[in-house]
Short mmCIF file of C-alpha atoms (C1' of nucleotides) in Angstrom, two decimals:
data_model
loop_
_atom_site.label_atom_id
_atom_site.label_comp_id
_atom_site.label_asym_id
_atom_site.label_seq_id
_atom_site.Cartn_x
_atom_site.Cartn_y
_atom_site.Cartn_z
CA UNK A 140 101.36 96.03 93.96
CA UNK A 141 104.30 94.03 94.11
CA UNK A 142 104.78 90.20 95.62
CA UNK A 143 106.14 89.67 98.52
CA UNK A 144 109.15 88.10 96.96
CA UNK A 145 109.97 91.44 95.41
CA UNK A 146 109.13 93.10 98.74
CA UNK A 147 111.83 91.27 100.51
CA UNK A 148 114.26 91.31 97.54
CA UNK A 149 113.84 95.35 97.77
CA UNK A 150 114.25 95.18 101.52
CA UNK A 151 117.31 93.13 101.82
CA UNK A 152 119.17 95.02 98.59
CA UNK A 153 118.58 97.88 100.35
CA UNK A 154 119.39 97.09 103.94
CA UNK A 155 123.08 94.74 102.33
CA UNK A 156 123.24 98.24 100.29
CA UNK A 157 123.65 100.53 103.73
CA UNK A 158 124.81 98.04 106.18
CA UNK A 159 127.47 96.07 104.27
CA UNK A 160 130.85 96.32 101.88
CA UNK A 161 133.24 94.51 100.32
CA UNK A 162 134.69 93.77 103.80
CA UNK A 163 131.79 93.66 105.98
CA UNK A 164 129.69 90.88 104.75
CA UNK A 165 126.08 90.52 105.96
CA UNK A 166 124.51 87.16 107.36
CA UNK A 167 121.54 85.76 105.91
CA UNK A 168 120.17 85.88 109.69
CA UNK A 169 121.03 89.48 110.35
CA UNK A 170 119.89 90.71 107.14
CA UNK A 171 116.63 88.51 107.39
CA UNK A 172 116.14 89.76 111.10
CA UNK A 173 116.47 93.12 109.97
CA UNK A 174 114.02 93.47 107.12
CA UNK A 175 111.68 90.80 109.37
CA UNK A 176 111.08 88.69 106.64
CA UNK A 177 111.85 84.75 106.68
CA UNK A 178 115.03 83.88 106.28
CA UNK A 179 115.19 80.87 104.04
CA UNK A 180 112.75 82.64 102.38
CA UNK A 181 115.08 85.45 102.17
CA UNK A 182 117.72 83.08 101.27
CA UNK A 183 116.52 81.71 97.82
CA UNK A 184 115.97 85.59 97.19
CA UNK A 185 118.89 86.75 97.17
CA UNK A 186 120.03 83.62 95.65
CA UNK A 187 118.06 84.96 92.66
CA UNK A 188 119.56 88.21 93.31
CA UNK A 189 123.07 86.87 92.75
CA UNK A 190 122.91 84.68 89.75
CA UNK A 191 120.47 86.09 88.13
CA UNK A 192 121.47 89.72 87.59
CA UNK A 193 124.62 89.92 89.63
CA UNK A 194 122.65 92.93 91.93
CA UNK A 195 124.06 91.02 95.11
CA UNK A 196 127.49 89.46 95.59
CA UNK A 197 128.17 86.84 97.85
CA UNK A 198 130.83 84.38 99.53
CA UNK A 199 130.70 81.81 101.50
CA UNK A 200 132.52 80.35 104.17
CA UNK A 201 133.47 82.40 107.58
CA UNK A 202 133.30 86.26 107.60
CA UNK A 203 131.15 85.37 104.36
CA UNK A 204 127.73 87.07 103.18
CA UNK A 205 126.50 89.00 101.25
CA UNK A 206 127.52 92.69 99.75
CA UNK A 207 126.83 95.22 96.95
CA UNK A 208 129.66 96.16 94.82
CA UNK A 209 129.81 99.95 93.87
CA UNK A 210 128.98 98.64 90.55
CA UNK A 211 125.90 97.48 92.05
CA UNK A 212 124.93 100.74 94.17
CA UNK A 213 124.59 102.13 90.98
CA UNK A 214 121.68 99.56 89.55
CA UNK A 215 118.34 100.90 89.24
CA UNK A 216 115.92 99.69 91.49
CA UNK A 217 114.22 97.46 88.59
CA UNK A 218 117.51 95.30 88.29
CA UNK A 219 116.06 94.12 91.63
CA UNK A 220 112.65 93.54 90.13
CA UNK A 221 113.41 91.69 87.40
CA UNK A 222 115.94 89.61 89.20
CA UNK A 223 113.11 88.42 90.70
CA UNK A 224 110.75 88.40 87.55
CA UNK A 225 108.72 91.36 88.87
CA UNK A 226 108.57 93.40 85.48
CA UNK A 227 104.49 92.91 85.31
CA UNK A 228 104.18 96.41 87.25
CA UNK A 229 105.62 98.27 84.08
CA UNK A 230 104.76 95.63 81.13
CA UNK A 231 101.04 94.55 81.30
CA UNK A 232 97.27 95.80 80.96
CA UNK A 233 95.53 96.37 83.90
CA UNK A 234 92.71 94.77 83.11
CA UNK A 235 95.25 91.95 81.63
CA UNK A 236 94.31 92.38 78.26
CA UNK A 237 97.53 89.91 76.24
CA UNK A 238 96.25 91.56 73.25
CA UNK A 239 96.24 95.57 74.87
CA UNK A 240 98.45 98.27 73.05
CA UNK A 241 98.36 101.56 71.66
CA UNK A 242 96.67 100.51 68.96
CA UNK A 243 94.34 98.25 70.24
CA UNK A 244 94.19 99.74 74.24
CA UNK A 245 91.75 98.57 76.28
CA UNK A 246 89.39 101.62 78.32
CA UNK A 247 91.92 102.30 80.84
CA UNK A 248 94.32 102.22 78.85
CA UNK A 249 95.06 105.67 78.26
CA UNK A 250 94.86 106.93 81.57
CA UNK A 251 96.90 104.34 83.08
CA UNK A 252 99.73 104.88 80.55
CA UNK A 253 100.30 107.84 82.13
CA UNK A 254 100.95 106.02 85.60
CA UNK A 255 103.02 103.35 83.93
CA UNK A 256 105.79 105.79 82.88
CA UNK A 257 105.53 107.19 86.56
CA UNK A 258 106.31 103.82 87.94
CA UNK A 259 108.81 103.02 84.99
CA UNK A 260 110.60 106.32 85.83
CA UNK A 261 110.75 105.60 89.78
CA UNK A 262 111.78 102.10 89.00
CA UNK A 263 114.50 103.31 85.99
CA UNK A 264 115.82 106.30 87.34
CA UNK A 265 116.57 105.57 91.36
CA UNK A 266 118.98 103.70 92.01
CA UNK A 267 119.80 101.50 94.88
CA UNK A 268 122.45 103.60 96.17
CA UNK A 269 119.72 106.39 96.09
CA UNK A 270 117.39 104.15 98.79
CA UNK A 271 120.13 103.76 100.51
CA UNK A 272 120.92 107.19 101.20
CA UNK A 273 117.25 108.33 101.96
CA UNK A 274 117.50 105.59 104.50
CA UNK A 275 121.00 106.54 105.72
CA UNK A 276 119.51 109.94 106.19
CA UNK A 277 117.51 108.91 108.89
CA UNK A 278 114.13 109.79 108.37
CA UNK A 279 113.49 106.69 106.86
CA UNK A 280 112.09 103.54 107.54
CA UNK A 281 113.01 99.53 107.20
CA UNK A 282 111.36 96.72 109.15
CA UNK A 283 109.15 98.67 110.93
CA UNK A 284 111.82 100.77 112.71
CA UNK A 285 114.11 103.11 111.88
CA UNK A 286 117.56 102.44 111.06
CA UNK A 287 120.31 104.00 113.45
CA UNK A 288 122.81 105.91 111.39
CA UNK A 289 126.23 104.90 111.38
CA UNK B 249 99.52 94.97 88.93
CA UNK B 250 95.94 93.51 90.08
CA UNK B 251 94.86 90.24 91.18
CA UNK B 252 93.28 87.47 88.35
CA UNK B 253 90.21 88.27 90.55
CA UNK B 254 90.05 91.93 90.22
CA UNK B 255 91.13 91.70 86.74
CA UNK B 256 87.93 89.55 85.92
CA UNK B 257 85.57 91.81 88.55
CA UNK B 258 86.53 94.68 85.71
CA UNK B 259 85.90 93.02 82.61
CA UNK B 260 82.41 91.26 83.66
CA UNK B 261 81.54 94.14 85.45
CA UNK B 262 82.76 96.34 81.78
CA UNK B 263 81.04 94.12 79.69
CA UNK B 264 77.40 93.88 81.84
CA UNK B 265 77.36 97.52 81.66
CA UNK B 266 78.23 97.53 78.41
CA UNK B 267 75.60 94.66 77.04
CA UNK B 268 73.15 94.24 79.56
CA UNK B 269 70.45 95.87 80.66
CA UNK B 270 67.11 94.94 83.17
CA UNK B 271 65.83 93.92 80.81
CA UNK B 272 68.39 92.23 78.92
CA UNK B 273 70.24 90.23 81.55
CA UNK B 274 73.17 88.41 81.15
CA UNK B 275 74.06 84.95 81.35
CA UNK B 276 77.54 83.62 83.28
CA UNK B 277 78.18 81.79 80.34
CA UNK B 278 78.05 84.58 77.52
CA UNK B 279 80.01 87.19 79.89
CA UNK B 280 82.83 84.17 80.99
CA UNK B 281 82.95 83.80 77.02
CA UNK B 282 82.89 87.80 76.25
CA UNK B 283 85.87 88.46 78.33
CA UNK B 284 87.50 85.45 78.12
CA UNK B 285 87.27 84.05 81.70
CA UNK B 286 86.78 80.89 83.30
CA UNK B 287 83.27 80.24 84.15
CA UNK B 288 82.63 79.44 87.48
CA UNK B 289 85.57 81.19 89.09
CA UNK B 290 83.78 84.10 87.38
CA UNK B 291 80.48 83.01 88.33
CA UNK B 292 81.75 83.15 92.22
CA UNK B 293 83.60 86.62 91.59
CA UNK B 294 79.86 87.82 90.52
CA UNK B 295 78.60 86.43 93.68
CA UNK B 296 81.20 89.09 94.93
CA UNK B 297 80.17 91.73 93.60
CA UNK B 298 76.74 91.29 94.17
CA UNK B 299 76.45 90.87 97.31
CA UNK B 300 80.14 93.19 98.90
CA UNK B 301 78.98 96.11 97.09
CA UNK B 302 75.55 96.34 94.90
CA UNK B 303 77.87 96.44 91.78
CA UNK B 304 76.46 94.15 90.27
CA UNK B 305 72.15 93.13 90.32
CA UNK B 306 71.60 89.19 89.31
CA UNK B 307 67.95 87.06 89.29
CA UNK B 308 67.58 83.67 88.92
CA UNK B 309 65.26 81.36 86.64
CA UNK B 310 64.20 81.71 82.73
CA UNK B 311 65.38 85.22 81.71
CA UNK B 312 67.38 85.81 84.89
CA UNK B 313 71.10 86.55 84.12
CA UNK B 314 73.15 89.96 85.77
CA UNK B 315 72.71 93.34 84.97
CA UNK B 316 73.46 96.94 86.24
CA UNK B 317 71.08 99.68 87.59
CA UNK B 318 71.68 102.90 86.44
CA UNK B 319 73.10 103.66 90.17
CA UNK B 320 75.97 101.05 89.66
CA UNK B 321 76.93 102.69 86.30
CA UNK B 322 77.45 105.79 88.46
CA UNK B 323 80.15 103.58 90.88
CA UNK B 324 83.75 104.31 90.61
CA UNK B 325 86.02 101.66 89.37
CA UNK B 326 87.18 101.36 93.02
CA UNK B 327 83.97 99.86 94.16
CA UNK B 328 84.63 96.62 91.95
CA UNK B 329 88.12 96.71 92.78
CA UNK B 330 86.63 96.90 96.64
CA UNK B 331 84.11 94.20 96.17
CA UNK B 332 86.77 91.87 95.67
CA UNK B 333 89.32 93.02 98.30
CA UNK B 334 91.37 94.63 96.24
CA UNK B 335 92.33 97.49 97.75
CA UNK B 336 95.93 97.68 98.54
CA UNK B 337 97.24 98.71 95.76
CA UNK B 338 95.93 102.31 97.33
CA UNK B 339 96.94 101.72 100.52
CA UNK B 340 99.95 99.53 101.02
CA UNK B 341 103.57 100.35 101.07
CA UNK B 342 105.49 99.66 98.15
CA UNK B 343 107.95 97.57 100.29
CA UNK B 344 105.49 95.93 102.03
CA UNK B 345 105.98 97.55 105.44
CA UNK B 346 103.22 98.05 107.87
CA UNK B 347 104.49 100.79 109.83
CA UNK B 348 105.15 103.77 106.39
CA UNK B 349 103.70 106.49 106.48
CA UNK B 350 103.71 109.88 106.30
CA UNK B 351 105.76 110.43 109.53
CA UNK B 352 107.82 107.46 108.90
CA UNK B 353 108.20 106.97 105.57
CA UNK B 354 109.94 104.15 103.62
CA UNK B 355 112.91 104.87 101.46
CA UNK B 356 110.31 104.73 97.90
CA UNK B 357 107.63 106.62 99.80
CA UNK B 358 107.70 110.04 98.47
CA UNK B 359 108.18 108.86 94.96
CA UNK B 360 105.24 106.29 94.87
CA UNK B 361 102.90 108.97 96.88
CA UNK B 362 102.66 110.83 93.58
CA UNK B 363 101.58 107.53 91.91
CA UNK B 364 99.14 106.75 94.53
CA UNK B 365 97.32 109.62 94.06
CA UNK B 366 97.01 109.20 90.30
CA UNK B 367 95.98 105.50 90.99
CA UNK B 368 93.45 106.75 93.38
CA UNK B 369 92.39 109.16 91.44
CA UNK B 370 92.21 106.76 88.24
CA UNK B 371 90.18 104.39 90.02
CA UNK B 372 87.97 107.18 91.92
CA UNK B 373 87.27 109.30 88.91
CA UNK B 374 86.40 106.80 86.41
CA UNK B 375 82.93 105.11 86.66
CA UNK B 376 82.10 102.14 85.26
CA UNK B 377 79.54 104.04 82.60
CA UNK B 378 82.97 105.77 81.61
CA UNK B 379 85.12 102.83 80.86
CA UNK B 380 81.43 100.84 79.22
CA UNK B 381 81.23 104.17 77.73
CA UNK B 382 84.61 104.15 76.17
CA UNK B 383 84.35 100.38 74.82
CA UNK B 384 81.49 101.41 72.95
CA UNK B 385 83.65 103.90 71.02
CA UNK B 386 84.85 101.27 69.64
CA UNK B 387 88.38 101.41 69.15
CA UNK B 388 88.54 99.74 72.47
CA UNK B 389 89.31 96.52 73.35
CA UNK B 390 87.33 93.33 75.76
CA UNK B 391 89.11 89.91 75.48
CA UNK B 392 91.51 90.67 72.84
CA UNK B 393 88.75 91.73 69.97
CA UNK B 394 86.98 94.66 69.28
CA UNK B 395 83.55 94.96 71.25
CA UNK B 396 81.19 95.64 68.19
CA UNK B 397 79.27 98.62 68.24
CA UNK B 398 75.16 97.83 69.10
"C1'" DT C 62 144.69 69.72 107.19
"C1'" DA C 63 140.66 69.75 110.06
"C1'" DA C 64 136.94 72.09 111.80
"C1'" DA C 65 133.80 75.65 111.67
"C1'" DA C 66 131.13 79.05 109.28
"C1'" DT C 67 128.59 80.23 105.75
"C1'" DA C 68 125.88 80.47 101.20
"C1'" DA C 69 123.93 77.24 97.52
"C1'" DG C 70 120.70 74.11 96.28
"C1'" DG C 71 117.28 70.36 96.49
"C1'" DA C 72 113.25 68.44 98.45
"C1'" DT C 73 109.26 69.23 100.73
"C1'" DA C 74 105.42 71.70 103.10
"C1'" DA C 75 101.99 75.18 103.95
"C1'" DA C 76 99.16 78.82 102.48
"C1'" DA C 77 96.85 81.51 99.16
"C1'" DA C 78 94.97 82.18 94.69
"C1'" DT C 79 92.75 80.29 90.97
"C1'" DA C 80 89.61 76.97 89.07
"C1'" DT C 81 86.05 73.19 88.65
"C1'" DC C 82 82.03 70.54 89.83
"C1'" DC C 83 77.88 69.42 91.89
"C1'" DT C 84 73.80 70.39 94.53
"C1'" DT C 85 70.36 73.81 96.06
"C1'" DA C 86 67.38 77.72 95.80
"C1'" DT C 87 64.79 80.83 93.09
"C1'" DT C 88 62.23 82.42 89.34
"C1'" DT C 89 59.77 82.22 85.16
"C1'" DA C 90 56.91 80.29 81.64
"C1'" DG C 91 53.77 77.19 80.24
"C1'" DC D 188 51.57 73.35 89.63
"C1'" DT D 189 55.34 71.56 87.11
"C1'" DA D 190 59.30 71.80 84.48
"C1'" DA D 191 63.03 74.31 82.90
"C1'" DA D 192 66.39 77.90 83.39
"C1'" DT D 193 69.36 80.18 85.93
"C1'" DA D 194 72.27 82.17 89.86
"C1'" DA D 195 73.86 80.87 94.69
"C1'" DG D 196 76.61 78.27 97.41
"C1'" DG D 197 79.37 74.38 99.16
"C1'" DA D 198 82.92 71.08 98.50
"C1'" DT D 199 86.92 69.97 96.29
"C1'" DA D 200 90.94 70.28 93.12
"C1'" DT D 201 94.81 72.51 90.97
"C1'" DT D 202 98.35 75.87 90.63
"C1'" DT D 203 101.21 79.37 92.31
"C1'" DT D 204 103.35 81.68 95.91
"C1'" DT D 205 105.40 81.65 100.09
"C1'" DA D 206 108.00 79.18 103.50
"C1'" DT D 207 110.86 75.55 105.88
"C1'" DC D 208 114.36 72.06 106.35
"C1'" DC D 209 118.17 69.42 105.30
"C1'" DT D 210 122.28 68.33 102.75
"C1'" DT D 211 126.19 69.96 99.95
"C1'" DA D 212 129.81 72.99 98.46
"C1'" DT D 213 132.98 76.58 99.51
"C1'" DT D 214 135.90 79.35 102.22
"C1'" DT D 215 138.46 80.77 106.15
"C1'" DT D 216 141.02 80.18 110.19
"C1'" DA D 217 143.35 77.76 113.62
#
DNA sequence: TAAAATAAGGATAAAAATATCCTTATTTAG
DNA sequence: CTAAATAAGGATATTTTTATCCTTATTTTA
């Protein structure tokens, strides 16, 4: 469904989202650790999610890391995506027709448009904050384990 | 969305059903050319599904060339998509964790369970007679032109 | 101001997916 | 029975994705 590389970019917005602030940066190692993905790897993600749509904010140097602004909280889950040129999901045939549209659809066409606004609406209208919050509430997964609340 | 592979597995598989017959077998070369593939690759993704799954019947020598039996029209889309190990889209987590589920769920679970379903039930539901059956309609597109009626 | 901590970035490597080519096996037609 | 046509299958190549490592730049603190 998605690549890995959006996998982990999801992950790690998500974990920097509930675990860190402003004044509690997060460590490429403890974030890494925590969504058990590799961490220079990880690293050149969240690269992409800094420069490239400003979803993560970082510093360097001691007590450095990374963090969400509130600003950020408030993205919708595809900022992440196409930070990480992920957009396929919600832009392209399945059958990878270039030349597929409404007026020239290809024979699943119709049926999957119906599933492409499902996924555009997930994507569009959660936000980050939202994941977040599902995971804060404790029910809810990330690296395999669930995440104490605070 | 899908893999190159699957994507290809569709439109050969479409297109045989849609052209071919036991009688009127296909050639690799025609059906690489129909759907606008590259040859061999498709060649071996036709090995796939003829021997994973019985999608897809194939003889050799003068006249020899794929076709479908009437039984493989019957398949669901899944059973291509299967043939060429494409099954995760049904089955994975959308953040890539091994351990979501229904007891544990990630943070997207609940939201992309709904979608699941309709995927399933997209690729379940439809046989490949259906989507042949719809490109004969013509107002439905292989390899970015309009398959012409017989 | 120096040293330490940390992300950024470049170069490279490893793995997986995609693609090509050549030889072999099978089948048919003559 | 032979030759030609065709898919099967193996070996290899290319490209993309995923991953690692090392150096550089920045920031903080002592």
């Amino acid at each position: 469904m998605l690549s890995k590389s959006a996998e982990y970019a999801l992950r790690a917005t998500i974990y920097i989202a509930l675990k860190g602030s402003e004044d509690n940066k997060l460590g490429i190692d403890e974030i890494a650790t925590a969504i058990d993905s590799p961490q220079s790897f990880t690293a050149k993600i969240l690269q992409l999610l800094t420069k490239n749509n400003n979803v993560v904010s970082s510093v360097r140097g001691p007590n450095g890391g990374f963090y969400l602004t509130d600003a950020a909280r408030k993205l919708p889950v595809r900022a992440v995506l196409e930070a990480v040129g992920e957009n396929g999901v919600l832009t392209k045939c399945v059958l990878g027709l270039k030349e597929c549209s409404e007026t020239r659809p290809c024979p699943m066409h119709e049926q999957y448009r119906t599933i492409k606004a499902q996924l555009r609406q997930m994507f569009e209208k959660t936000t980050i904050h939202d994941l977040a919050e599902e995971t804060r509430k404790g029910k809810i997964v990330i690296n395999n384990r669930l995440v104490k609340k605070k």
